PDB file of C-alpha atoms in Angstrom:
ATOM      1  CA  MET A  17       0.000   0.000   0.000  1.00 40.00           C
ATOM      2  CA  MET A  18       1.313   3.430  -0.898  1.00 41.00           C
ATOM      3  CA  ALA A  19       2.174   5.499   2.170  1.00 44.00           C
ATOM      4  CA  GLU A  20       0.170   8.667   2.710  1.00 46.00           C
ATOM      5  CA  LEU A  21       2.042  11.742   1.579  1.00 42.00           C
ATOM      6  CA  LYS A  22       2.512  14.060   4.525  1.00 52.00           C
ATOM      7  CA  TYR A  23       1.634  17.681   3.836  1.00 46.00           C
ATOM      8  CA  GLY A  24       4.826  19.741   3.838  1.00 49.00           C
ATOM      9  CA  GLY A  25       6.922  16.570   4.056  1.00 51.00           C
ATOM     10  CA  SER A  26      10.030  15.635   2.111  1.00 50.00           C
ATOM     11  CA  ALA A  27       8.286  13.055  -0.092  1.00 45.00           C
ATOM     12  CA  LEU A  28       5.692  15.552  -1.267  1.00 40.00           C
ATOM     13  CA  GLY A  29       8.452  18.114  -1.580  1.00 47.00           C
ATOM     14  CA  ARG A  30      10.333  15.879  -4.012  1.00 47.00           C
ATOM     15  CA  ILE A  31       7.191  15.441  -6.098  1.00 37.00           C
ATOM     16  CA  HIS A  32       6.645  19.196  -6.246  1.00 46.00           C
ATOM     17  CA  ALA A  33      10.323  20.148  -6.487  1.00 52.00           C
ATOM     18  CA  LYS A  34      10.367  20.925 -10.206  1.00 56.00           C
ATOM     19  CA  SER A  35       7.183  22.989 -10.219  1.00 58.00           C
ATOM     20  CA  ASN A  36       8.204  24.770  -7.011  1.00 69.00           C
ATOM     21  CA  GLY A  37      11.572  25.643  -8.513  1.00 75.00           C
ATOM     22  CA  ARG A  38       9.894  27.014 -11.616  1.00 83.00           C
ATOM     23  CA  LYS A  39       7.473  29.012  -9.467  1.00 81.00           C
ATOM     24  CA  VAL A  40      10.255  30.664  -7.468  1.00 83.00           C
ATOM     25  CA  GLU A  41      12.326  31.373 -10.568  1.00 88.00           C
ATOM     26  CA  ALA A  42       9.333  32.946 -12.315  1.00 89.00           C
ATOM     27  CA  TYR A  43       8.668  35.139  -9.289  1.00 89.00           C
ATOM     28  CA  TRP A  44      12.343  36.146  -9.005  1.00 91.00           C
ATOM     29  CA  LEU A  45      12.447  37.001 -12.718  1.00 93.00           C
ATOM     30  CA  GLY A  46       9.250  39.034 -12.438  1.00 94.00           C
ATOM     31  CA  PHE A  47      10.568  40.868  -9.389  1.00 94.00           C
ATOM     32  CA  LEU A  48      13.731  41.892 -11.223  1.00 96.00           C
ATOM     33  CA  GLU A  49      11.665  42.960 -14.244  1.00 97.00           C
ATOM     34  CA  GLY A  50       9.602  45.105 -11.899  1.00 96.00           C
ATOM     35  CA  VAL A  51      12.716  46.695 -10.421  1.00 96.00           C
ATOM     36  CA  LEU A  52      13.851  47.590 -13.946  1.00 97.00           C
ATOM     37  CA  ALA A  53      10.471  49.015 -14.956  1.00 97.00           C
ATOM     38  CA  SER A  54      11.339  52.539 -13.804  1.00 95.00           C
ATOM     39  CA  GLU A  55      14.466  52.375 -16.016  1.00 95.00           C
ATOM     40  CA  SER A  56      16.664  53.236 -13.045  1.00 95.00           C
ATOM     41  CA  ILE A  57      17.603  51.872  -9.632  1.00 95.00           C
ATOM     42  CA  GLU A  58      16.480  53.952  -6.680  1.00 90.00           C
ATOM     43  CA  SER A  59      18.326  54.011  -3.358  1.00 91.00           C
ATOM     44  CA  LEU A  60      15.243  52.755  -1.500  1.00 89.00           C
ATOM     45  CA  GLU A  61      15.099  49.695  -3.761  1.00 92.00           C
ATOM     46  CA  VAL A  62      18.521  48.349  -2.832  1.00 93.00           C
ATOM     47  CA  ALA A  63      17.500  46.776   0.490  1.00 90.00           C
ATOM     48  CA  SER A  64      14.520  45.066  -1.153  1.00 90.00           C
ATOM     49  CA  ILE A  65      16.663  43.731  -3.994  1.00 93.00           C
ATOM     50  CA  ARG A  66      19.104  42.345  -1.447  1.00 93.00           C
ATOM     51  CA  ALA A  67      16.341  40.710   0.617  1.00 89.00           C
ATOM     52  CA  GLU A  68      14.837  38.960  -2.406  1.00 88.00           C
ATOM     53  CA  ALA A  69      18.284  37.901  -3.674  1.00 92.00           C
ATOM     54  CA  GLU A  70      19.228  36.494  -0.269  1.00 91.00           C
ATOM     55  CA  GLN A  71      16.034  34.471  -0.124  1.00 86.00           C
ATOM     56  CA  PHE A  72      16.489  33.156  -3.659  1.00 86.00           C
ATOM     57  CA  LEU A  73      20.073  32.226  -2.793  1.00 87.00           C
ATOM     58  CA  GLN A  74      18.888  30.463   0.349  1.00 84.00           C
ATOM     59  CA  LEU A  75      16.222  28.517  -1.528  1.00 79.00           C
ATOM     60  CA  PHE A  76      18.293  27.463  -4.526  1.00 77.00           C
ATOM     61  CA  GLY A  77      21.936  28.374  -4.005  1.00 82.00           C
ATOM     62  CA  ASP A  78      21.590  30.468  -7.146  1.00 85.00           C
ATOM     63  CA  THR A  79      24.850  31.909  -8.473  1.00 90.00           C
ATOM     64  CA  ASP A  80      23.173  34.955 -10.043  1.00 91.00           C
ATOM     65  CA  ALA A  81      21.662  35.840  -6.679  1.00 92.00           C
ATOM     66  CA  ALA A  82      25.023  35.342  -4.934  1.00 94.00           C
ATOM     67  CA  ASP A  83      26.807  37.519  -7.488  1.00 95.00           C
ATOM     68  CA  LEU A  84      24.133  40.208  -7.245  1.00 95.00           C
ATOM     69  CA  ILE A  85      24.500  40.364  -3.456  1.00 95.00           C
ATOM     70  CA  GLN A  86      28.248  40.891  -3.892  1.00 95.00           C
ATOM     71  CA  ASP A  87      27.611  43.553  -6.526  1.00 96.00           C
ATOM     72  CA  LEU A  88      25.257  45.380  -4.173  1.00 95.00           C
ATOM     73  CA  ASP A  89      28.176  45.635  -1.733  1.00 94.00           C
ATOM     74  CA  THR A  90      30.599  46.941  -4.342  1.00 95.00           C
ATOM     75  CA  ALA A  91      31.416  50.658  -4.386  1.00 91.00           C
ATOM     76  CA  TYR A  92      30.919  51.287  -8.102  1.00 93.00           C
ATOM     77  CA  GLY A  93      31.582  54.787  -9.383  1.00 91.00           C
ATOM     78  CA  ASP A  94      28.123  55.017 -10.939  1.00 95.00           C
ATOM     79  CA  TYR A  95      26.541  52.601  -8.478  1.00 95.00           C
ATOM     80  CA  HIS A  96      22.881  52.758  -9.474  1.00 95.00           C
ATOM     81  CA  ARG A  97      23.570  52.577 -13.221  1.00 96.00           C
ATOM     82  CA  GLU A  98      25.941  49.650 -12.724  1.00 96.00           C
ATOM     83  CA  ILE A  99      23.400  47.717 -10.633  1.00 97.00           C
ATOM     84  CA  PHE A 100      20.746  48.430 -13.263  1.00 97.00           C
ATOM     85  CA  GLU A 101      22.970  46.960 -15.984  1.00 97.00           C
ATOM     86  CA  ILE A 102      23.801  43.905 -13.864  1.00 97.00           C
ATOM     87  CA  ILE A 103      20.132  43.192 -13.172  1.00 97.00           C
ATOM     88  CA  SER A 104      19.315  43.748 -16.855  1.00 97.00           C
ATOM     89  CA  GLY A 105      21.868  41.080 -17.730  1.00 96.00           C
ATOM     90  CA  ILE A 106      20.350  38.621 -15.253  1.00 95.00           C
ATOM     91  CA  VAL A 107      16.869  39.238 -16.662  1.00 95.00           C
ATOM     92  CA  ASP A 108      18.014  38.806 -20.274  1.00 94.00           C
ATOM     93  CA  TYR A 109      19.623  35.480 -19.403  1.00 92.00           C
ATOM     94  CA  ARG A 110      16.751  34.165 -17.297  1.00 90.00           C
ATOM     95  CA  LEU A 111      14.095  35.093 -19.834  1.00 89.00           C
ATOM     96  CA  ARG A 112      15.235  32.341 -22.208  1.00 84.00           C
ATOM     97  CA  PRO A 113      13.560  29.399 -20.437  1.00 80.00           C
ATOM     98  CA  PHE A 114      10.354  31.434 -20.197  1.00 77.00           C
ATOM     99  CA  SER A 115       9.940  32.087 -23.920  1.00 64.00           C
ATOM    100  CA  GLU A 116       6.855  29.854 -23.920  1.00 60.00           C
ATOM    101  CA  SER A 117       5.465  30.436 -20.470  1.00 66.00           C
ATOM    102  CA  SER A 118       2.527  28.596 -18.957  1.00 82.00           C
ATOM    103  CA  SER A 119      -0.354  30.396 -17.282  1.00 84.00           C
ATOM    104  CA  ASN A 120       1.241  29.640 -13.912  1.00 84.00           C
ATOM    105  CA  ASP A 121       4.553  31.134 -15.057  1.00 87.00           C
ATOM    106  CA  CYS A 122       2.688  34.197 -16.260  1.00 90.00           C
ATOM    107  CA  CYS A 123       0.900  34.618 -12.946  1.00 89.00           C
ATOM    108  CA  ASN A 124       4.002  34.106 -10.811  1.00 88.00           C
ATOM    109  CA  ARG A 125       6.034  36.509 -12.934  1.00 93.00           C
ATOM    110  CA  PHE A 126       3.241  39.054 -12.649  1.00 94.00           C
ATOM    111  CA  PHE A 127       3.164  38.728  -8.865  1.00 91.00           C
ATOM    112  CA  GLY A 128       6.928  39.212  -8.814  1.00 92.00           C
ATOM    113  CA  PHE A 129       6.643  42.193 -11.153  1.00 96.00           C
ATOM    114  CA  CYS A 130       4.110  43.833  -8.841  1.00 94.00           C
ATOM    115  CA  ALA A 131       6.405  43.306  -5.860  1.00 92.00           C
ATOM    116  CA  GLY A 132       9.296  44.738  -7.863  1.00 94.00           C
ATOM    117  CA  ILE A 133       7.628  47.973  -8.910  1.00 95.00           C
ATOM    118  CA  ALA A 134       6.313  48.530  -5.384  1.00 92.00           C
ATOM    119  CA  CYS A 135       9.448  47.518  -3.476  1.00 89.00           C
ATOM    120  CA  ASP A 136      10.392  51.113  -2.628  1.00 89.00           C
ATOM    121  CA  ASN A 137       6.812  52.091  -1.733  1.00 87.00           C
ATOM    122  CA  ARG A 138       6.721  54.517  -4.658  1.00 91.00           C
ATOM    123  CA  LEU A 139       5.268  54.184  -8.133  1.00 95.00           C
ATOM    124  CA  LYS A 140       6.211  56.057 -11.282  1.00 95.00           C
ATOM    125  CA  ILE A 141       4.107  56.521 -14.394  1.00 96.00           C
ATOM    126  CA  LYS A 142       6.573  54.353 -16.357  1.00 96.00           C
ATOM    127  CA  GLU A 143       6.038  51.514 -13.903  1.00 97.00           C
ATOM    128  CA  VAL A 144       2.266  51.834 -14.040  1.00 97.00           C
ATOM    129  CA  GLU A 145       2.314  51.931 -17.839  1.00 97.00           C
ATOM    130  CA  LYS A 146       4.362  48.742 -17.924  1.00 97.00           C
ATOM    131  CA  LEU A 147       2.030  47.148 -15.390  1.00 97.00           C
ATOM    132  CA  ILE A 148      -0.949  47.855 -17.652  1.00 98.00           C
ATOM    133  CA  ASP A 149       0.947  46.668 -20.727  1.00 97.00           C
ATOM    134  CA  ARG A 150       1.849  43.426 -18.979  1.00 95.00           C
ATOM    135  CA  ILE A 151      -1.798  42.744 -18.203  1.00 96.00           C
ATOM    136  CA  ASP A 152      -2.833  43.630 -21.764  1.00 96.00           C
ATOM    137  CA  ARG A 153      -0.275  41.183 -23.168  1.00 93.00           C
ATOM    138  CA  ASN A 154      -1.465  38.436 -20.831  1.00 93.00           C
ATOM    139  CA  PRO A 155      -5.276  38.716 -20.787  1.00 93.00           C
ATOM    140  CA  GLN A 156      -5.613  35.466 -18.826  1.00 92.00           C
ATOM    141  CA  LEU A 157      -4.488  37.476 -15.801  1.00 93.00           C
ATOM    142  CA  LEU A 158      -7.842  39.268 -15.888  1.00 93.00           C
ATOM    143  CA  GLU A 159      -9.522  36.063 -14.743  1.00 88.00           C
ATOM    144  CA  ASP A 160      -8.362  37.165 -11.295  1.00 86.00           C
ATOM    145  CA  ALA A 161     -10.829  39.865 -10.233  1.00 83.00           C
ATOM    146  CA  ARG A 162      -8.144  41.594  -8.166  1.00 86.00           C
ATOM    147  CA  ILE A 163      -5.914  42.021 -11.209  1.00 92.00           C
ATOM    148  CA  ALA A 164      -8.848  43.296 -13.248  1.00 93.00           C
ATOM    149  CA  ALA A 165      -9.539  45.848 -10.515  1.00 91.00           C
ATOM    150  CA  LEU A 166      -5.849  46.764 -10.333  1.00 95.00           C
ATOM    151  CA  LYS A 167      -5.810  47.442 -14.060  1.00 97.00           C
ATOM    152  CA  GLY A 168      -8.921  49.599 -13.820  1.00 96.00           C
ATOM    153  CA  VAL A 169      -7.431  51.700 -11.028  1.00 96.00           C
ATOM    154  CA  ALA A 170      -4.095  51.988 -12.845  1.00 97.00           C
ATOM    155  CA  VAL A 171      -5.632  53.033 -16.172  1.00 97.00           C
ATOM    156  CA  LYS A 172      -7.747  55.681 -14.491  1.00 96.00           C
ATOM    157  CA  ALA A 173      -4.800  56.942 -12.439  1.00 96.00           C
ATOM    158  CA  ILE A 174      -2.585  57.776 -15.411  1.00 96.00           C
ATOM    159  CA  SER A 175      -5.316  58.804 -17.855  1.00 96.00           C
ATOM    160  CA  ASP A 176      -4.369  62.463 -17.372  1.00 95.00           C
ATOM    161  CA  GLY A 177      -0.636  61.814 -17.713  1.00 94.00           C
ATOM    162  CA  HIS A 178      -0.066  62.507 -14.032  1.00 93.00           C
ATOM    163  CA  LEU A 179       0.208  60.234 -11.000  1.00 95.00           C
ATOM    164  CA  SER A 180      -0.725  61.815  -7.690  1.00 94.00           C
ATOM    165  CA  MET A 181       0.265  60.468  -4.283  1.00 93.00           C
ATOM    166  CA  GLU A 182      -3.333  59.427  -3.679  1.00 94.00           C
ATOM    167  CA  GLU A 183      -3.425  57.544  -6.985  1.00 95.00           C
ATOM    168  CA  GLU A 184      -0.133  55.841  -6.108  1.00 95.00           C
ATOM    169  CA  GLU A 185      -1.667  54.693  -2.840  1.00 92.00           C
ATOM    170  CA  ASP A 186      -4.773  53.364  -4.597  1.00 93.00           C
ATOM    171  CA  ILE A 187      -2.643  51.245  -6.929  1.00 95.00           C
ATOM    172  CA  ALA A 188      -0.392  50.145  -4.076  1.00 91.00           C
ATOM    173  CA  GLU A 189      -3.405  48.950  -2.079  1.00 88.00           C
ATOM    174  CA  TRP A 190      -4.377  46.601  -4.900  1.00 89.00           C
ATOM    175  CA  ILE A 191      -0.801  45.350  -5.182  1.00 91.00           C
ATOM    176  CA  VAL A 192      -0.864  44.537  -1.459  1.00 84.00           C
ATOM    177  CA  ARG A 193      -3.970  42.436  -2.140  1.00 81.00           C
ATOM    178  CA  LEU A 194      -1.885  40.413  -4.574  1.00 82.00           C
ATOM    179  CA  VAL A 195       1.519  40.088  -2.905  1.00 83.00           C
ATOM    180  CA  GLY A 196       1.267  41.495   0.611  1.00 77.00           C
ATOM    181  CA  ASP A 197       3.257  44.349   2.110  1.00 70.00           C
ATOM    182  CA  SER A 198       6.497  45.485   0.508  1.00 60.00           C
ATOM    183  CA  CYS A 199       9.960  44.782   1.882  1.00 60.00           C
ATOM    184  CA  THR A 200      10.279  48.496   2.649  1.00 58.00           C
ATOM    185  CA  ASP A 201       7.340  48.106   5.048  1.00 57.00           C
ATOM    186  CA  THR A 202       8.334  44.819   6.653  1.00 56.00           C
ATOM    187  CA  GLY A 203      12.074  44.403   6.105  1.00 56.00           C
ATOM    188  CA  LEU A 204      11.315  40.930   4.752  1.00 58.00           C
ATOM    189  CA  PRO A 205      11.377  39.452   1.244  1.00 59.00           C
ATOM    190  CA  THR A 206       7.979  39.297  -0.422  1.00 62.00           C
ATOM    191  CA  TYR A 207       8.157  35.781  -1.861  1.00 60.00           C
ATOM    192  CA  ARG A 208       5.666  33.531  -0.024  1.00 59.00           C
ATOM    193  CA  ASN A 209       3.979  36.477   1.651  1.00 60.00           C
ATOM    194  CA  THR A 210       0.290  35.932   2.050  1.00 57.00           C
ATOM    195  CA  PRO A 211      -1.679  38.713   0.367  1.00 59.00           C
ATOM    196  CA  SER A 212      -4.140  41.098   1.913  1.00 61.00           C
ATOM    197  CA  ILE A 213      -7.477  39.352   1.361  1.00 67.00           C
ATOM    198  CA  ASP A 214     -10.965  40.816   1.121  1.00 67.00           C
ATOM    199  CA  GLY A 215     -13.512  39.163   3.380  1.00 70.00           C
ATOM    200  CA  VAL A 216     -11.121  38.599   6.274  1.00 82.00           C
ATOM    201  CA  LEU A 217     -12.722  37.988   9.655  1.00 88.00           C
ATOM    202  CA  ARG A 218     -10.632  40.047  12.068  1.00 86.00           C
ATOM    203  CA  ASP A 219     -12.702  39.747  15.243  1.00 93.00           C
ATOM    204  CA  ALA A 220     -11.770  36.421  16.839  1.00 93.00           C
ATOM    205  CA  SER A 221     -14.903  36.498  18.990  1.00 94.00           C
ATOM    206  CA  MET A 222     -17.028  36.221  15.832  1.00 94.00           C
ATOM    207  CA  LEU A 223     -15.519  32.876  14.825  1.00 96.00           C
ATOM    208  CA  VAL A 224     -17.909  30.014  15.640  1.00 96.00           C
ATOM    209  CA  PHE A 225     -16.453  26.517  15.840  1.00 97.00           C
ATOM    210  CA  GLU A 226     -19.553  24.440  16.601  1.00 96.00           C
ATOM    211  CA  ASN A 227     -20.893  22.768  13.423  1.00 96.00           C
ATOM    212  CA  SER A 228     -18.986  25.181  11.153  1.00 97.00           C
ATOM    213  CA  GLY A 229     -17.052  24.009   8.111  1.00 96.00           C
ATOM    214  CA  PHE A 230     -13.291  24.660   8.102  1.00 96.00           C
ATOM    215  CA  VAL A 231     -10.490  24.330   5.555  1.00 94.00           C
ATOM    216  CA  VAL A 232      -6.888  25.225   6.401  1.00 92.00           C
ATOM    217  CA  THR A 233      -4.087  26.288   4.063  1.00 85.00           C
ATOM    218  CA  GLY A 234      -0.490  27.436   4.325  1.00 79.00           C
ATOM    219  CA  ALA A 235       2.468  26.772   6.614  1.00 76.00           C
ATOM    220  CA  PHE A 236       1.391  27.553  10.180  1.00 83.00           C
ATOM    221  CA  SER A 237       3.694  28.745  12.938  1.00 80.00           C
ATOM    222  CA  LEU A 238       1.194  27.214  15.374  1.00 84.00           C
ATOM    223  CA  GLY A 239       2.142  23.698  14.362  1.00 84.00           C
ATOM    224  CA  PRO A 240       1.499  20.977  11.780  1.00 84.00           C
ATOM    225  CA  ARG A 241      -1.767  21.090   9.890  1.00 84.00           C
ATOM    226  CA  LYS A 242      -2.933  17.783  11.410  1.00 89.00           C
ATOM    227  CA  ILE A 243      -2.701  19.237  14.924  1.00 91.00           C
ATOM    228  CA  ILE A 244      -4.507  22.411  13.880  1.00 92.00           C
ATOM    229  CA  GLU A 245      -7.302  20.377  12.327  1.00 94.00           C
ATOM    230  CA  GLY A 246      -7.510  18.405  15.583  1.00 95.00           C
ATOM    231  CA  TRP A 247      -8.005  21.589  17.591  1.00 96.00           C
ATOM    232  CA  ILE A 248     -10.867  22.560  15.292  1.00 96.00           C
ATOM    233  CA  VAL A 249     -12.552  19.165  15.672  1.00 97.00           C
ATOM    234  CA  GLU A 250     -12.137  19.284  19.472  1.00 96.00           C
ATOM    235  CA  ARG A 251     -14.123  22.518  19.449  1.00 96.00           C
ATOM    236  CA  GLY A 252     -16.948  21.056  17.389  1.00 97.00           C
ATOM    237  CA  GLY A 253     -15.819  22.191  13.954  1.00 97.00           C
ATOM    238  CA  LEU A 254     -16.008  20.155  10.758  1.00 96.00           C
ATOM    239  CA  VAL A 255     -12.772  19.946   8.769  1.00 96.00           C
ATOM    240  CA  SER A 256     -12.627  19.373   5.026  1.00 94.00           C
ATOM    241  CA  LYS A 257      -9.713  19.087   2.619  1.00 90.00           C
ATOM    242  CA  SER A 258     -11.357  21.167  -0.108  1.00 91.00           C
ATOM    243  CA  ILE A 259     -13.452  24.310  -0.532  1.00 92.00           C
ATOM    244  CA  SER A 260     -17.190  23.935  -1.069  1.00 93.00           C
ATOM    245  CA  ARG A 261     -20.371  25.898  -0.397  1.00 92.00           C
ATOM    246  CA  SER A 262     -20.503  24.279   3.040  1.00 93.00           C
ATOM    247  CA  THR A 263     -17.169  25.894   3.978  1.00 95.00           C
ATOM    248  CA  ASP A 264     -17.614  28.673   6.514  1.00 95.00           C
ATOM    249  CA  TYR A 265     -13.960  29.494   7.187  1.00 95.00           C
ATOM    250  CA  LEU A 266     -10.696  29.203   5.286  1.00 93.00           C
ATOM    251  CA  ILE A 267      -7.868  29.484   7.822  1.00 92.00           C
ATOM    252  CA  VAL A 268      -4.862  31.061   6.077  1.00 86.00           C
ATOM    253  CA  ALA A 269      -1.368  30.721   7.527  1.00 82.00           C
ATOM    254  CA  ALA A 270       0.912  33.725   7.830  1.00 70.00           C
ATOM    255  CA  ILE A 271       3.375  32.066   5.438  1.00 64.00           C
ATOM    256  CA  ALA A 272       2.485  30.648   2.051  1.00 56.00           C
ATOM    257  CA  SER A 273       2.884  26.918   1.608  1.00 47.00           C
ATOM    258  CA  ARG A 274       5.910  25.689  -0.293  1.00 45.00           C
ATOM    259  CA  ASP A 275       3.577  23.724  -2.553  1.00 39.00           C
ATOM    260  CA  TRP A 276       0.987  26.399  -3.369  1.00 45.00           C
ATOM    261  CA  LEU A 277       0.175  26.730  -7.059  1.00 43.00           C
ATOM    262  CA  HIS A 278       1.311  30.362  -7.173  1.00 49.00           C
ATOM    263  CA  SER A 279       3.824  32.318  -5.130  1.00 49.00           C
ATOM    264  CA  HIS A 280       1.160  34.010  -2.990  1.00 54.00           C
ATOM    265  CA  GLN A 281      -1.902  31.834  -3.240  1.00 60.00           C
ATOM    266  CA  GLY A 282      -2.862  28.213  -3.570  1.00 70.00           C
ATOM    267  CA  THR A 283      -5.889  26.625  -5.174  1.00 78.00           C
ATOM    268  CA  LYS A 284      -7.875  26.849  -1.933  1.00 84.00           C
ATOM    269  CA  ILE A 285      -7.515  30.626  -1.750  1.00 80.00           C
ATOM    270  CA  ILE A 286      -8.340  30.922  -5.451  1.00 80.00           C
ATOM    271  CA  GLU A 287     -11.452  28.755  -5.062  1.00 86.00           C
ATOM    272  CA  ALA A 288     -12.530  30.555  -1.887  1.00 87.00           C
ATOM    273  CA  ARG A 289     -12.226  33.965  -3.533  1.00 83.00           C
ATOM    274  CA  LYS A 290     -14.322  32.803  -6.484  1.00 85.00           C
ATOM    275  CA  LEU A 291     -16.904  31.329  -4.132  1.00 88.00           C
ATOM    276  CA  ARG A 292     -17.105  34.548  -2.156  1.00 86.00           C
ATOM    277  CA  GLU A 293     -17.388  36.620  -5.338  1.00 82.00           C
ATOM    278  CA  SER A 294     -20.353  34.470  -6.388  1.00 86.00           C
ATOM    279  CA  GLY A 295     -22.145  35.103  -3.098  1.00 86.00           C
ATOM    280  CA  GLY A 296     -20.730  32.307  -0.955  1.00 84.00           C
ATOM    281  CA  ARG A 297     -20.667  32.693   2.822  1.00 86.00           C
ATOM    282  CA  ILE A 298     -17.025  31.779   3.322  1.00 92.00           C
ATOM    283  CA  HIS A 299     -14.808  33.927   5.550  1.00 92.00           C
ATOM    284  CA  PHE A 300     -11.026  34.117   5.431  1.00 90.00           C
ATOM    285  CA  VAL A 301      -9.339  33.886   8.833  1.00 92.00           C
ATOM    286  CA  GLU A 302      -5.698  34.862   9.247  1.00 86.00           C
ATOM    287  CA  GLU A 303      -3.442  32.855  11.538  1.00 87.00           C
ATOM    288  CA  LEU A 304      -3.223  35.527  14.240  1.00 88.00           C
ATOM    289  CA  THR A 305      -7.016  35.814  14.500  1.00 92.00           C
ATOM    290  CA  PHE A 306      -7.339  32.032  14.512  1.00 94.00           C
ATOM    291  CA  ARG A 307      -4.799  31.799  17.329  1.00 92.00           C
ATOM    292  CA  LYS A 308      -6.879  34.235  19.392  1.00 94.00           C
ATOM    293  CA  ALA A 309     -10.052  32.270  18.666  1.00 95.00           C
ATOM    294  CA  LEU A 310      -8.327  29.146  19.974  1.00 94.00           C
ATOM    295  CA  GLY A 311      -7.504  31.023  23.165  1.00 91.00           C
ATOM    296  CA  PHE A 312      -3.733  30.810  22.700  1.00 84.00           C
TER     297      PHE A 312
END
C-alpha cells in the first residue's frame, strides 16, 4: 500500500520540487523585471533587492543571486547605473527558459513584477504603464478579479498623464492584495507572503467553531496542519480538505505553503475567492485571529 504523503513533508516536496523551482524562478524574474520598470535603480530599492536575492540564494543556491548580493556591496563609481545593468543582464539570461510560459509562469512573474515595482513604496508613471501593458499582453491574468480591478485603477490613475500620491496609494493597495506588504514596510522578502485578502474575519470572537465548516491552508507557525485540524474538531468544527459551499472558514497561515500553485496563493484561496465573489458565505481567517479564537 502506498504510504500517505505528509503535507509539507520531504516526499511531497520531491514530487513538487520541479514545479516549485519554476514558481520561485518565475517570481524572481518578475521581481527583477519590476525593479527595472522605472528604467533606473532607486536608493530605496537596494535593500529590497538584497532581501529577495538572499532568499532566492537560500532557496536554490543560485549563483546569479550570490553575485548580485556581492555587486550590491561593491562601491561602483556610478553605483545605481551599474546595478541596473547587472540586473538587466540577469533578466536577459533568465528570460530564455520562459519564452513559452505557462499560465502559472505568467501569474508568478506578474506577482513578482508587482512586488518589484512597489518595493520602494513609490510608483512612477513608467512603472504603471508597464504594469498595464503586462496585463494587456497576458489577458488570462484578468480572470483574477483583483488584477482586473488593479488594471482599472491603474488606467484611471494615469489617464491624465499625471500620477498623484493618492493615486499611487490606490494602486499600491491593490498590489498589497496580490503580494502582501512590501519589503520596505516589513524588512522581509515578499516571496511567499500571504496577500491582503478581502472578506477577512478580524474579530476572533465572531468565529464560531460548533458545526462550522473549516479548511486550512499554508504553513502555520502554530504547528502541523494535522494538529490544527484536531483543535478545530475538538471545538466542534467540521474539517474538510477542499473548498465547497458548506465551507464557513478558510484558515490562512501567515506564510504561504511551499507547494501552493502560485507564489502568494494556492488553489484553496483561489477557489474561496471565487466562491465569495459568487455570493458564498465563506470567511477568510488569518493565523493571528485564529490563534486568538483558539484562546492561545
